[in-house]
Amino acid sequence: MGFADLSIAEIAAEYELPTQDVCNLCEQMGIAYKNQQTRLALEDAKAVISKILSKKQT
């Protein structure tokens, strides 16, 4: 599995969300992380971003 060059904090900033919201999404989806600077696996980053985008559309 490859790694995206995105940390939890960077994803939060990109989508204008609190970092804790992205951490909560990771926890709900079973994605392991150590802190907000954790770089996510490519598939995990895609899943988190997809979830964020689907919530913004509702």
XYZ file of N, CA and C in Angstrom:
174
model
N 0.849 -1.165 0.000
C 0.000 0.000 0.000
C 0.898 1.233 0.000
N 0.619 2.175 -0.894
C 1.409 3.392 -0.978
C 0.959 4.409 0.056
N 1.756 5.433 0.176
C 1.395 6.486 1.120
C 1.094 7.773 0.388
N 0.009 8.396 0.776
C -0.345 9.709 0.243
C 0.573 10.704 0.936
N 0.840 11.783 0.305
C 1.682 12.789 0.936
C 0.792 13.777 1.681
N -0.180 13.230 2.417
C -1.122 14.070 3.157
C -1.223 13.594 4.601
N -1.136 14.540 5.498
C -1.346 14.210 6.905
C -2.797 14.527 7.255
N -3.201 14.070 8.401
C -4.549 14.367 8.891
C -4.740 15.885 8.982
N -3.740 16.585 9.494
C -3.828 18.041 9.624
C -3.964 18.720 8.264
N -3.247 18.216 7.264
C -3.322 18.805 5.924
C -4.689 18.575 5.288
N -5.251 17.398 5.500
C -6.590 17.121 4.975
C -7.597 18.046 5.648
N -7.480 18.207 6.952
C -8.391 19.098 7.685
C -8.300 20.519 7.149
N -7.082 21.005 6.928
C -6.893 22.361 6.420
C -7.470 22.504 5.010
N -7.230 21.518 4.168
C -7.700 21.562 2.782
C -9.231 21.661 2.701
N -9.905 20.950 3.599
C -11.369 20.917 3.562
C -12.005 21.788 4.638
N -11.192 22.658 5.247
C -11.659 23.627 6.242
C -12.461 22.968 7.364
N -11.863 21.942 7.941
C -12.472 21.218 9.052
C -11.544 21.255 10.257
N -12.098 21.144 11.449
C -11.235 20.979 12.626
C -10.476 19.648 12.518
N -9.240 19.660 12.938
C -8.420 18.442 12.879
C -9.108 17.299 13.611
N -9.754 17.606 14.731
C -10.415 16.560 15.510
C -11.516 15.868 14.707
N -12.192 16.593 13.835
C -13.228 15.977 12.995
C -12.623 14.918 12.079
N -11.458 15.217 11.508
C -10.797 14.249 10.629
C -10.296 13.060 11.456
N -9.781 13.322 12.636
C -9.361 12.231 13.530
C -10.559 11.351 13.874
N -11.695 11.960 14.154
C -12.907 11.195 14.464
C -13.321 10.325 13.286
N -13.231 10.868 12.074
C -13.546 10.074 10.884
C -12.618 8.868 10.780
N -11.335 9.096 11.021
C -10.368 7.991 10.979
C -10.750 6.906 11.980
N -11.115 7.318 13.181
C -11.500 6.356 14.207
C -12.752 5.591 13.793
N -13.747 6.290 13.253
C -14.980 5.635 12.813
C -14.715 4.625 11.699
N -13.741 4.934 10.860
C -13.442 4.081 9.714
C -12.381 3.021 10.028
N -11.890 3.022 11.256
C -10.892 2.024 11.654
C -9.507 2.284 11.089
N -9.199 3.549 10.816
C -7.894 3.926 10.266
C -6.976 4.305 11.426
N -5.876 3.585 11.545
C -4.942 3.829 12.642
C -4.101 5.072 12.366
N -3.874 5.854 13.414
C -3.010 7.025 13.325
C -2.441 7.308 14.699
N -1.325 8.037 14.739
C -0.709 8.369 16.021
C -1.082 9.771 16.475
N -1.053 10.719 15.540
C -1.386 12.104 15.860
C -1.794 12.819 14.580
N -2.048 14.111 14.677
C -2.558 14.846 13.519
C -1.522 14.999 12.406
N -0.263 14.714 12.689
C 0.782 14.794 11.662
C 0.992 13.464 10.942
N 0.253 12.438 11.344
C 0.378 11.122 10.725
C 0.044 11.202 9.244
N 0.934 10.676 8.424
C 0.688 10.597 6.980
C -0.111 9.324 6.729
N -1.170 9.456 5.978
C -2.082 8.337 5.754
C -1.697 7.521 4.533
N -2.016 6.233 4.594
C -1.874 5.379 3.430
C -2.774 5.922 2.331
N -2.399 5.737 1.092
C -3.137 6.296 -0.039
C -4.611 5.927 -0.001
N -4.908 4.650 0.200
C -6.312 4.214 0.224
C -7.068 4.807 1.407
N -6.387 4.969 2.538
C -7.031 5.573 3.705
C -7.326 7.050 3.456
N -6.378 7.762 2.863
C -6.589 9.179 2.557
C -7.755 9.340 1.583
N -7.809 8.489 0.576
C -8.914 8.545 -0.384
C -10.249 8.306 0.304
N -10.289 7.343 1.212
C -11.527 7.016 1.917
C -11.980 8.184 2.788
N -11.043 8.807 3.493
C -11.379 9.941 4.361
C -11.888 11.111 3.518
N -11.190 11.416 2.440
C -11.600 12.531 1.576
C -12.964 12.255 0.963
N -13.190 11.032 0.536
C -14.481 10.661 -0.035
C -15.600 10.868 0.976
N -15.356 10.471 2.214
C -16.348 10.631 3.286
C -16.614 12.120 3.552
N -15.563 12.919 3.571
C -15.713 14.366 3.785
C -16.554 14.963 2.668
N -16.250 14.609 1.430
C -16.979 15.164 0.303
C -18.441 14.721 0.298
N -18.698 13.487 0.698
C -20.079 13.019 0.719
C -20.887 13.739 1.804
N -20.244 14.084 2.912
C -20.937 14.820 3.976
C -21.209 16.257 3.571
N -20.313 16.840 2.783
C -20.490 18.229 2.350
C -21.613 18.358 1.331
N -21.918 17.297 0.625
C -22.948 17.334 -0.397
C -24.357 17.185 0.194
N -24.451 16.764 1.441
C -25.773 16.574 2.052
C -26.260 17.804 2.746
